[in-house]
PDB file of C-alpha atoms in Angstrom:
ATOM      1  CA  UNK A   1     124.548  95.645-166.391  1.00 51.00           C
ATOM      2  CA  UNK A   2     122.255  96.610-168.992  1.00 72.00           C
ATOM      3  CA  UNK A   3     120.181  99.397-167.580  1.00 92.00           C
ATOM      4  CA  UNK A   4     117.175  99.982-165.856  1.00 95.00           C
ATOM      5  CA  UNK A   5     114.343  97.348-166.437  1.00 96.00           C
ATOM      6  CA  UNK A   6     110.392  97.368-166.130  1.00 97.00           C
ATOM      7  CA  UNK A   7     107.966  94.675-166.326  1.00 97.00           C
ATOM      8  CA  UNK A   8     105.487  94.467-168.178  1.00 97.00           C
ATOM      9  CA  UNK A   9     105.936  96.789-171.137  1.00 95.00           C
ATOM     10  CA  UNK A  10     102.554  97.283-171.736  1.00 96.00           C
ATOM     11  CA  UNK A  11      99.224  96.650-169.182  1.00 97.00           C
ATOM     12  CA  UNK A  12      96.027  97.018-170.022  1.00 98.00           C
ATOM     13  CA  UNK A  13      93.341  96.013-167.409  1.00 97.00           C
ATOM     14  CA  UNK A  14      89.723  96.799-166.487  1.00 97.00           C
ATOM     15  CA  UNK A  15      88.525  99.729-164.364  1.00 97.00           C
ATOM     16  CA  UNK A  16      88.689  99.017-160.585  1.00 97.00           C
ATOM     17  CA  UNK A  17      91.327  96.341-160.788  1.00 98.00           C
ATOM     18  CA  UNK A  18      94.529  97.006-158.807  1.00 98.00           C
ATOM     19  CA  UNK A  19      97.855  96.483-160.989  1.00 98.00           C
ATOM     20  CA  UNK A  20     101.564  96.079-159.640  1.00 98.00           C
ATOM     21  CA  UNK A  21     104.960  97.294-161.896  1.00 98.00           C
ATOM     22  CA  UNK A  22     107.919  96.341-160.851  1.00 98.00           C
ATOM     23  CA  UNK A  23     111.479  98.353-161.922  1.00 98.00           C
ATOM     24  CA  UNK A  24     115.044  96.781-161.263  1.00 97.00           C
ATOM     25  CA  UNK A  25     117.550  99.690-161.394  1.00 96.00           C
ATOM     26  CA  UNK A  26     120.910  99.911-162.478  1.00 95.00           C
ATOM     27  CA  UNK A  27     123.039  98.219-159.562  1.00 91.00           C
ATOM     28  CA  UNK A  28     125.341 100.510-158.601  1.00 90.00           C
ATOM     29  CA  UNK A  29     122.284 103.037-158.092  1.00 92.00           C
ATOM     30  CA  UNK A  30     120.896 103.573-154.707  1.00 92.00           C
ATOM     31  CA  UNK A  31     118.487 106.007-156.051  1.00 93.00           C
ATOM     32  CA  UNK A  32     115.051 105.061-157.899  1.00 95.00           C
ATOM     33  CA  UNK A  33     112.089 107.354-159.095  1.00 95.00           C
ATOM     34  CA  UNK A  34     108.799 106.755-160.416  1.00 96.00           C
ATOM     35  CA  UNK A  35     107.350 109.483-163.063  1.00 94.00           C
ATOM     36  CA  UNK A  36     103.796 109.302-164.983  1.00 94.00           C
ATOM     37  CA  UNK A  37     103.862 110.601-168.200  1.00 93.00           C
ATOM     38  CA  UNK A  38     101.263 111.154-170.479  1.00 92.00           C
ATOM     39  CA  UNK A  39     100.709 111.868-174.734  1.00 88.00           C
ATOM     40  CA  UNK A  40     102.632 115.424-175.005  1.00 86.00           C
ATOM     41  CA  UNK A  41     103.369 115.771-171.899  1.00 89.00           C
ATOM     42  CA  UNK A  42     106.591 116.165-169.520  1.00 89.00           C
ATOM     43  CA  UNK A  43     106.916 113.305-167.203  1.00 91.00           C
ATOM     44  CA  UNK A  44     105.092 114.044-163.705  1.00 90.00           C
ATOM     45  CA  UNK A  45     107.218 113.025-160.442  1.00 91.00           C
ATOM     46  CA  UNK A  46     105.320 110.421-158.395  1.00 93.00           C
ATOM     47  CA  UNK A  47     107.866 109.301-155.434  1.00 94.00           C
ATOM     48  CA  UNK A  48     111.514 108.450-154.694  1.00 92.00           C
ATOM     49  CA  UNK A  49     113.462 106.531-152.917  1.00 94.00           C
ATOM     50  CA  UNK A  50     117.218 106.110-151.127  1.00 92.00           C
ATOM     51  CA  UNK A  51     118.186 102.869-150.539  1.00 92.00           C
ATOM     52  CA  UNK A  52     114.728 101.708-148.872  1.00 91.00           C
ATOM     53  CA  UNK A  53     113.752 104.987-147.628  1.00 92.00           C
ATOM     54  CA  UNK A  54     110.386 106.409-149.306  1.00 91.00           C
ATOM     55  CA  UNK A  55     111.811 110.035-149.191  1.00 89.00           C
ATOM     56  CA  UNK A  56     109.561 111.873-151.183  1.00 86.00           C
ATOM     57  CA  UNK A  57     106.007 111.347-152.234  1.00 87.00           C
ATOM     58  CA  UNK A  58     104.272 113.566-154.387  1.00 87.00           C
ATOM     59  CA  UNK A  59     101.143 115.277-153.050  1.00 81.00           C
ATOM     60  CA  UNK A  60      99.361 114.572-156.481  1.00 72.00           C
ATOM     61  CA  UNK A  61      99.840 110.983-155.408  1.00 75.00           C
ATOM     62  CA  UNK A  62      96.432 109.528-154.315  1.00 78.00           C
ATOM     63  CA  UNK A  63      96.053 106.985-151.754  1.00 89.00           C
ATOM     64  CA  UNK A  64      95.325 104.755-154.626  1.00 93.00           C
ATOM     65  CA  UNK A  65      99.025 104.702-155.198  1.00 94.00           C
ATOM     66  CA  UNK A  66     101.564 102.718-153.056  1.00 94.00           C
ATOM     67  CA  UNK A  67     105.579 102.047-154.076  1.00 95.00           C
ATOM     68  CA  UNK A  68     108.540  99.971-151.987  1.00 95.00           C
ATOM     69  CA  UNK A  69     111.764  98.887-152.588  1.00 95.00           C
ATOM     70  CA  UNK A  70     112.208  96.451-150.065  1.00 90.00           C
ATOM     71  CA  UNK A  71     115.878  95.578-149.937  1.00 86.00           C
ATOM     72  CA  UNK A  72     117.039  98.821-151.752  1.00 83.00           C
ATOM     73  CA  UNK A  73     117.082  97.443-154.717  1.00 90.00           C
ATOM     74  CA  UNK A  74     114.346  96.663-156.881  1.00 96.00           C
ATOM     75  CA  UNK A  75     110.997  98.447-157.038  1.00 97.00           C
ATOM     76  CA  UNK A  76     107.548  98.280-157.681  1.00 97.00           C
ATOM     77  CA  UNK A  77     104.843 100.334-158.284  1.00 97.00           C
ATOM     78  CA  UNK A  78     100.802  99.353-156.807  1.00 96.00           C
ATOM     79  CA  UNK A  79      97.667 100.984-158.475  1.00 96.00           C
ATOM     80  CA  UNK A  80      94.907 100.092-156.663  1.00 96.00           C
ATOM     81  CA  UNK A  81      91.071 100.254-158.281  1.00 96.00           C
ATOM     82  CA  UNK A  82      92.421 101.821-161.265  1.00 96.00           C
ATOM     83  CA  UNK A  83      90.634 104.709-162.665  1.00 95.00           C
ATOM     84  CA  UNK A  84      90.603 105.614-166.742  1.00 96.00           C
ATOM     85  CA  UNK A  85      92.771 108.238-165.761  1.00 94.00           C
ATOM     86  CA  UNK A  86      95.305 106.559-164.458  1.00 95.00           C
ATOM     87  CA  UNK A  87      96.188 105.561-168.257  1.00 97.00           C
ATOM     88  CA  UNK A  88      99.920 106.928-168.744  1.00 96.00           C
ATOM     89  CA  UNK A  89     103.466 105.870-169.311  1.00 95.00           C
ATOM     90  CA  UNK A  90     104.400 104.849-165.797  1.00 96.00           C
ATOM     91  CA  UNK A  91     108.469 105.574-166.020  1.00 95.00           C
ATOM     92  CA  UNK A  92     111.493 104.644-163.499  1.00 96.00           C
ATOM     93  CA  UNK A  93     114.424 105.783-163.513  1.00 95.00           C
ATOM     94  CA  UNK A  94     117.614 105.412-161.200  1.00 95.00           C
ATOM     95  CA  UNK A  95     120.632 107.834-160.391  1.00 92.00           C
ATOM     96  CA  UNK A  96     124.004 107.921-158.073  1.00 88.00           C
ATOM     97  CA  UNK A  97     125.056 110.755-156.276  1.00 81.00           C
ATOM     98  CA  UNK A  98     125.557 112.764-159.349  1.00 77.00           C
ATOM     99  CA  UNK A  99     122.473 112.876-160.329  1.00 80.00           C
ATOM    100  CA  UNK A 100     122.106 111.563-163.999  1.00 85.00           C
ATOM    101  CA  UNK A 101     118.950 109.774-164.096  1.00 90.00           C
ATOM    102  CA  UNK A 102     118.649 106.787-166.160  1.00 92.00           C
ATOM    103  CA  UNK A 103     115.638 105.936-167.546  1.00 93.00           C
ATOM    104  CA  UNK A 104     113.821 102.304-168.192  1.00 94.00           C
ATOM    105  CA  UNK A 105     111.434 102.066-170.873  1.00 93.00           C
ATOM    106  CA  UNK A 106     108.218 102.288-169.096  1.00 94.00           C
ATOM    107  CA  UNK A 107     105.086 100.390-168.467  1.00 96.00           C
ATOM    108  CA  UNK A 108     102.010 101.604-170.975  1.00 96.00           C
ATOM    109  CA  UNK A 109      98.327 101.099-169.090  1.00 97.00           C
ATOM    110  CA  UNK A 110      95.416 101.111-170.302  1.00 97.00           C
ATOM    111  CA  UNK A 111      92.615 101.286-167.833  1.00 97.00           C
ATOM    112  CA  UNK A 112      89.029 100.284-169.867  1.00 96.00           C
TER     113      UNK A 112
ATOM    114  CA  UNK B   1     105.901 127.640-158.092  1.00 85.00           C
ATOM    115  CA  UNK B   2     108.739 126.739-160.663  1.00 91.00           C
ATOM    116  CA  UNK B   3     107.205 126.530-163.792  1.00 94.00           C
ATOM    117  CA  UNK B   4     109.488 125.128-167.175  1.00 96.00           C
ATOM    118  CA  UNK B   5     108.815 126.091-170.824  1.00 96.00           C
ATOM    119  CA  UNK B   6     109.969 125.096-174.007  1.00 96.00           C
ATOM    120  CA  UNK B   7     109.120 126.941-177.154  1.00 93.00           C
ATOM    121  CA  UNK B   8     108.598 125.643-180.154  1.00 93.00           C
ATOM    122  CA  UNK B   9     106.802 122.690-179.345  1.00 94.00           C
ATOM    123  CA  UNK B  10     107.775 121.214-182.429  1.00 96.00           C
ATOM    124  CA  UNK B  11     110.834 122.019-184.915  1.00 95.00           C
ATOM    125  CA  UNK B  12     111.568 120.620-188.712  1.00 96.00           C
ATOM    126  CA  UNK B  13     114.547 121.389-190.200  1.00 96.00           C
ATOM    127  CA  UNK B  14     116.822 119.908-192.984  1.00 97.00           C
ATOM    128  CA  UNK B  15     119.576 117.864-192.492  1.00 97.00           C
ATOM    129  CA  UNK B  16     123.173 119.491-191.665  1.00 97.00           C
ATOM    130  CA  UNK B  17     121.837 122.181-190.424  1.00 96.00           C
ATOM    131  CA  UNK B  18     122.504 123.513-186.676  1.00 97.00           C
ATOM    132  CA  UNK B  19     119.947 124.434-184.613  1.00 96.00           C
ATOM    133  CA  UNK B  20     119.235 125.521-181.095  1.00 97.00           C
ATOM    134  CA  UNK B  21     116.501 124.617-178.366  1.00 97.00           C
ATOM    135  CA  UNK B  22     115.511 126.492-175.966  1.00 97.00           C
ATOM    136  CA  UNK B  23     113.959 125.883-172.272  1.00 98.00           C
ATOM    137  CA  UNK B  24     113.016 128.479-169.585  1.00 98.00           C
ATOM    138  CA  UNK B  25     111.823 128.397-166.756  1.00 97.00           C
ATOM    139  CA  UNK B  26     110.520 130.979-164.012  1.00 96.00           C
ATOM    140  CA  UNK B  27     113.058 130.500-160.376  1.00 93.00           C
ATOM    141  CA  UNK B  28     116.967 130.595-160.582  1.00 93.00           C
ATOM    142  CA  UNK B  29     117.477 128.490-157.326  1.00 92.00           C
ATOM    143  CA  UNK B  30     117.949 125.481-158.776  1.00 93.00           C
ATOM    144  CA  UNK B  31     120.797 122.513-158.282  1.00 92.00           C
ATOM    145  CA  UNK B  32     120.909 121.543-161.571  1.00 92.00           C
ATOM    146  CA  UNK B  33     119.324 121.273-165.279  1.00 95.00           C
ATOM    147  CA  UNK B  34     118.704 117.964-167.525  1.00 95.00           C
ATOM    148  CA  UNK B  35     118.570 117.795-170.949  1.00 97.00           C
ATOM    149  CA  UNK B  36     116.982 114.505-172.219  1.00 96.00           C
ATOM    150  CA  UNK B  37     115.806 112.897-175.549  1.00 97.00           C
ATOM    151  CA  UNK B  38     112.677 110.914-175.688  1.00 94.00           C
ATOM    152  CA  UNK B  39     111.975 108.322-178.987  1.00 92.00           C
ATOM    153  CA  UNK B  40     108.137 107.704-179.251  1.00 85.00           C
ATOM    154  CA  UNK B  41     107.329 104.846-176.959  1.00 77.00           C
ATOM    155  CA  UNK B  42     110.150 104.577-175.482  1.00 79.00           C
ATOM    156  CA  UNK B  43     111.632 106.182-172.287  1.00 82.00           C
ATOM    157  CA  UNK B  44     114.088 108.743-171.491  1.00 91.00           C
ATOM    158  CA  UNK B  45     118.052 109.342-171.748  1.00 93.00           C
ATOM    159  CA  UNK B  46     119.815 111.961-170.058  1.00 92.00           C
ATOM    160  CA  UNK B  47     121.908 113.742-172.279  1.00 96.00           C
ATOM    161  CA  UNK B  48     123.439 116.789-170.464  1.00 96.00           C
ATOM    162  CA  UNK B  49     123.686 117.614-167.027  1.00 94.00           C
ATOM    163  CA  UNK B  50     124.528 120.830-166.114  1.00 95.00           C
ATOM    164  CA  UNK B  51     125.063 121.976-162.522  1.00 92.00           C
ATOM    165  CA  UNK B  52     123.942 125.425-161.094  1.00 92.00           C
ATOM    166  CA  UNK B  53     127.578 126.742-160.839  1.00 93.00           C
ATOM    167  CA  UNK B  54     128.127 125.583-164.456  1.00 95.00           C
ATOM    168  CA  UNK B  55     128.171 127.349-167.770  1.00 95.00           C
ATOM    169  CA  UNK B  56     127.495 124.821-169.879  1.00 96.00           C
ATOM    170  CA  UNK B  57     128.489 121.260-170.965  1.00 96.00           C
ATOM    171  CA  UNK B  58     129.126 119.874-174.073  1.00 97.00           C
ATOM    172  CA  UNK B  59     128.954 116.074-175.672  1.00 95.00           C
ATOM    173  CA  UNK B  60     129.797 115.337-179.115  1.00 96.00           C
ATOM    174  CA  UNK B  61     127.772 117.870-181.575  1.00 97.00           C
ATOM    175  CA  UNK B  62     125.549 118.269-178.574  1.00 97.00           C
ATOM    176  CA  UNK B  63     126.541 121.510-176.636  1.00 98.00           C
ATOM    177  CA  UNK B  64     123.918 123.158-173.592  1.00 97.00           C
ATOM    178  CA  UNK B  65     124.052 126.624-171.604  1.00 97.00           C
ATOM    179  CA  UNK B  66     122.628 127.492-168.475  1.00 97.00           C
ATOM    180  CA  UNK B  67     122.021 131.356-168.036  1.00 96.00           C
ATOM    181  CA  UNK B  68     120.494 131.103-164.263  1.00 93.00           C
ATOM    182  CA  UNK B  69     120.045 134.535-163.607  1.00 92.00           C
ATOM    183  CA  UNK B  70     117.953 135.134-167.051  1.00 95.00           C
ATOM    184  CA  UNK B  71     116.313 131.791-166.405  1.00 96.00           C
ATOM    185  CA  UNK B  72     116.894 129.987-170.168  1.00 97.00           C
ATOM    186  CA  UNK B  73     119.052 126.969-171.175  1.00 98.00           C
ATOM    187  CA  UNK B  74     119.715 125.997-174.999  1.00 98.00           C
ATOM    188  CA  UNK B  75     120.733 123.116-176.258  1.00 97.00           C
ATOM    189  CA  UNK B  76     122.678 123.379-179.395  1.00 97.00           C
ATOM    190  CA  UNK B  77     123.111 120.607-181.992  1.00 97.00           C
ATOM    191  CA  UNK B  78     125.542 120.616-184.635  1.00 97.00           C
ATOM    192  CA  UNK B  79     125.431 119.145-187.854  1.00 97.00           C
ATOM    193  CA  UNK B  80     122.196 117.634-187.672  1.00 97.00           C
ATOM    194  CA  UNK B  81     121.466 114.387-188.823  1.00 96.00           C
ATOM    195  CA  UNK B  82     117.702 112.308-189.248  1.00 96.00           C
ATOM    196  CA  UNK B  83     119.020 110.246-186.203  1.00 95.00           C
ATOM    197  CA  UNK B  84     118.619 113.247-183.926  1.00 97.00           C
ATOM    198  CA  UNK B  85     114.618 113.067-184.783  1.00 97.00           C
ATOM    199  CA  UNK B  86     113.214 112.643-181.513  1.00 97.00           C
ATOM    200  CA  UNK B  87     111.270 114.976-178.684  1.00 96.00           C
ATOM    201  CA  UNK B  88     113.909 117.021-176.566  1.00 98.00           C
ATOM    202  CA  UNK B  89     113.244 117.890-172.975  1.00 97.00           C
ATOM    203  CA  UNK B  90     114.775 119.547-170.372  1.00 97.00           C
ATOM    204  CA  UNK B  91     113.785 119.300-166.475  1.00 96.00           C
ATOM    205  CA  UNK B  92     115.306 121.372-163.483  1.00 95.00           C
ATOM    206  CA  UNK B  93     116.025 120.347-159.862  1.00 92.00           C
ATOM    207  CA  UNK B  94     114.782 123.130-157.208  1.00 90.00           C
ATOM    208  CA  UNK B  95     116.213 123.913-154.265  1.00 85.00           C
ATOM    209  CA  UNK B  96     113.003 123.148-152.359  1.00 76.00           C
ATOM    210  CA  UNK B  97     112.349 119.564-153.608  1.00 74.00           C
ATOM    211  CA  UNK B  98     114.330 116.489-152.406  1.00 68.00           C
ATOM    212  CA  UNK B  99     115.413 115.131-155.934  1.00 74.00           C
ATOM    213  CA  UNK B 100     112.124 116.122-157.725  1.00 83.00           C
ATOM    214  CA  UNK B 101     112.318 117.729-161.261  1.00 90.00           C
ATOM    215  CA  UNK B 102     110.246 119.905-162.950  1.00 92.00           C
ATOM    216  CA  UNK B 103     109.958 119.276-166.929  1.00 94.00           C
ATOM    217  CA  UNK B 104     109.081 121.036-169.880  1.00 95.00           C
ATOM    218  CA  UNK B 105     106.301 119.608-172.543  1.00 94.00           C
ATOM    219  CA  UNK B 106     109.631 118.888-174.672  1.00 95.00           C
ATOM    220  CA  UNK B 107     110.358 120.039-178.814  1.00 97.00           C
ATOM    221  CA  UNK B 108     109.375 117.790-180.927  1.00 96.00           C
ATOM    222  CA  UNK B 109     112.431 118.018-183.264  1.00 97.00           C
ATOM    223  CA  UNK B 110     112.277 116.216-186.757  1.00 97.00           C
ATOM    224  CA  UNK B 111     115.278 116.436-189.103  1.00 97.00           C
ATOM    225  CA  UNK B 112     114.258 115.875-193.061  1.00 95.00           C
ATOM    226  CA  UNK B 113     117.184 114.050-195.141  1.00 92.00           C
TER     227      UNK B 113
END
């Protein structure tokens, strides 16, 4: 297994349009978070899940913002009519019990 | 409202030298503290864990403390090398969130050969 994967790497699209990310986490992981990060900035928690269970969603979260994971394992991420400010690093990450998250690369958007 | 800081936002120093990080933050009840390393663009890797009933850990030159009660983790590097260049953060996990962490801004940490 090579990690925690996100597709695409980088999105740019046009104001109002709705975009979807998708992360596949590390296997033996039945833990996944989203984070939004932007330039200089600490990552900002955005929901998790267990298994298929949506346990926590943050209340910064608009309704804009919508996340599965279907089968428990892989995830995505819904934007719908983007906003300018939506424009961050959009970062999963994936854990066991213990805790140690690890990390995918991240999705880049750009919202024109 | 837990609330993580990490001063200076940005450190140069020349290589071979140690040097230490620091990260505070404002409520002891936490579970646990992260220590992570960021390259620009890219995401994050966890490079310490410490748990709330732990000192500190250690990982090659890499060694962190947890001082709950004075609310302040370091993160000590040894030896430095240009390699280490990157932005260092740390994030807690309170005992009022269900897996959420709180994060620092992160030290921007640039080693000169």
């Amino acid at each position: 297994d090579t990690g925690v994967s996100q597709d695409p790497r980088h999105k740019i699209t046009k104001r109002g349009q709705n975009v979807t990310f998708r992360c596949d986490p590390i296997s033996e992981h039945n833990r996944l978070y989203w984070y939004r990060q932007t330039l200089g900035q600490g990552p900002e928690f955005l929901t998790y899940f267990q298994n298929e269970a949506q346990l926590e969603k943050s209340r910064l979260l608009s309704d804009r913002f919508s996340a599965e994971r279907p089968k428990g394992s892989f995830s995505t991420l819904e934007i719908q009519r983007t906003e300018q400010g939506d424009s961050a690093m959009y970062l999963c990450a994936s854990s066991s019990v213990n805790e140690k998250l690890f990390f995918g690369s991240g999705t880049q958007l750009s919202v024109l | 409202k837990q609330e993580v800081t990490q001063i200076p936002a940005a450190l140069s120093v020349p290589e071979g030298e140690n040097l230490v990080l620091n990260c505070s933050f404002t409520d002891s009840a936490i579970y646990n503290l992260q220590w992570f390393r960021q390259d620009p663009g890219k995401g994050l890797t966890s490079l310490l864990l410490i748990q709330s009933s732990q000192r500190e850990q250690t990982s090659g030159r890499l060694n962190a403390s947890l001082d709950k009660s004075s609310g302040r983790s370091t993160l000590y590097i040894a030896a430095s090398q240009p390699g280490d260049s990157a932005t260092y953060l740390c994030a807690v996990r309170p005992f009022n969130s269900n897996y959420q962490l709180i994060w620092g801004a992160g030290t921007k940490l640039i080693i000169k050969p």
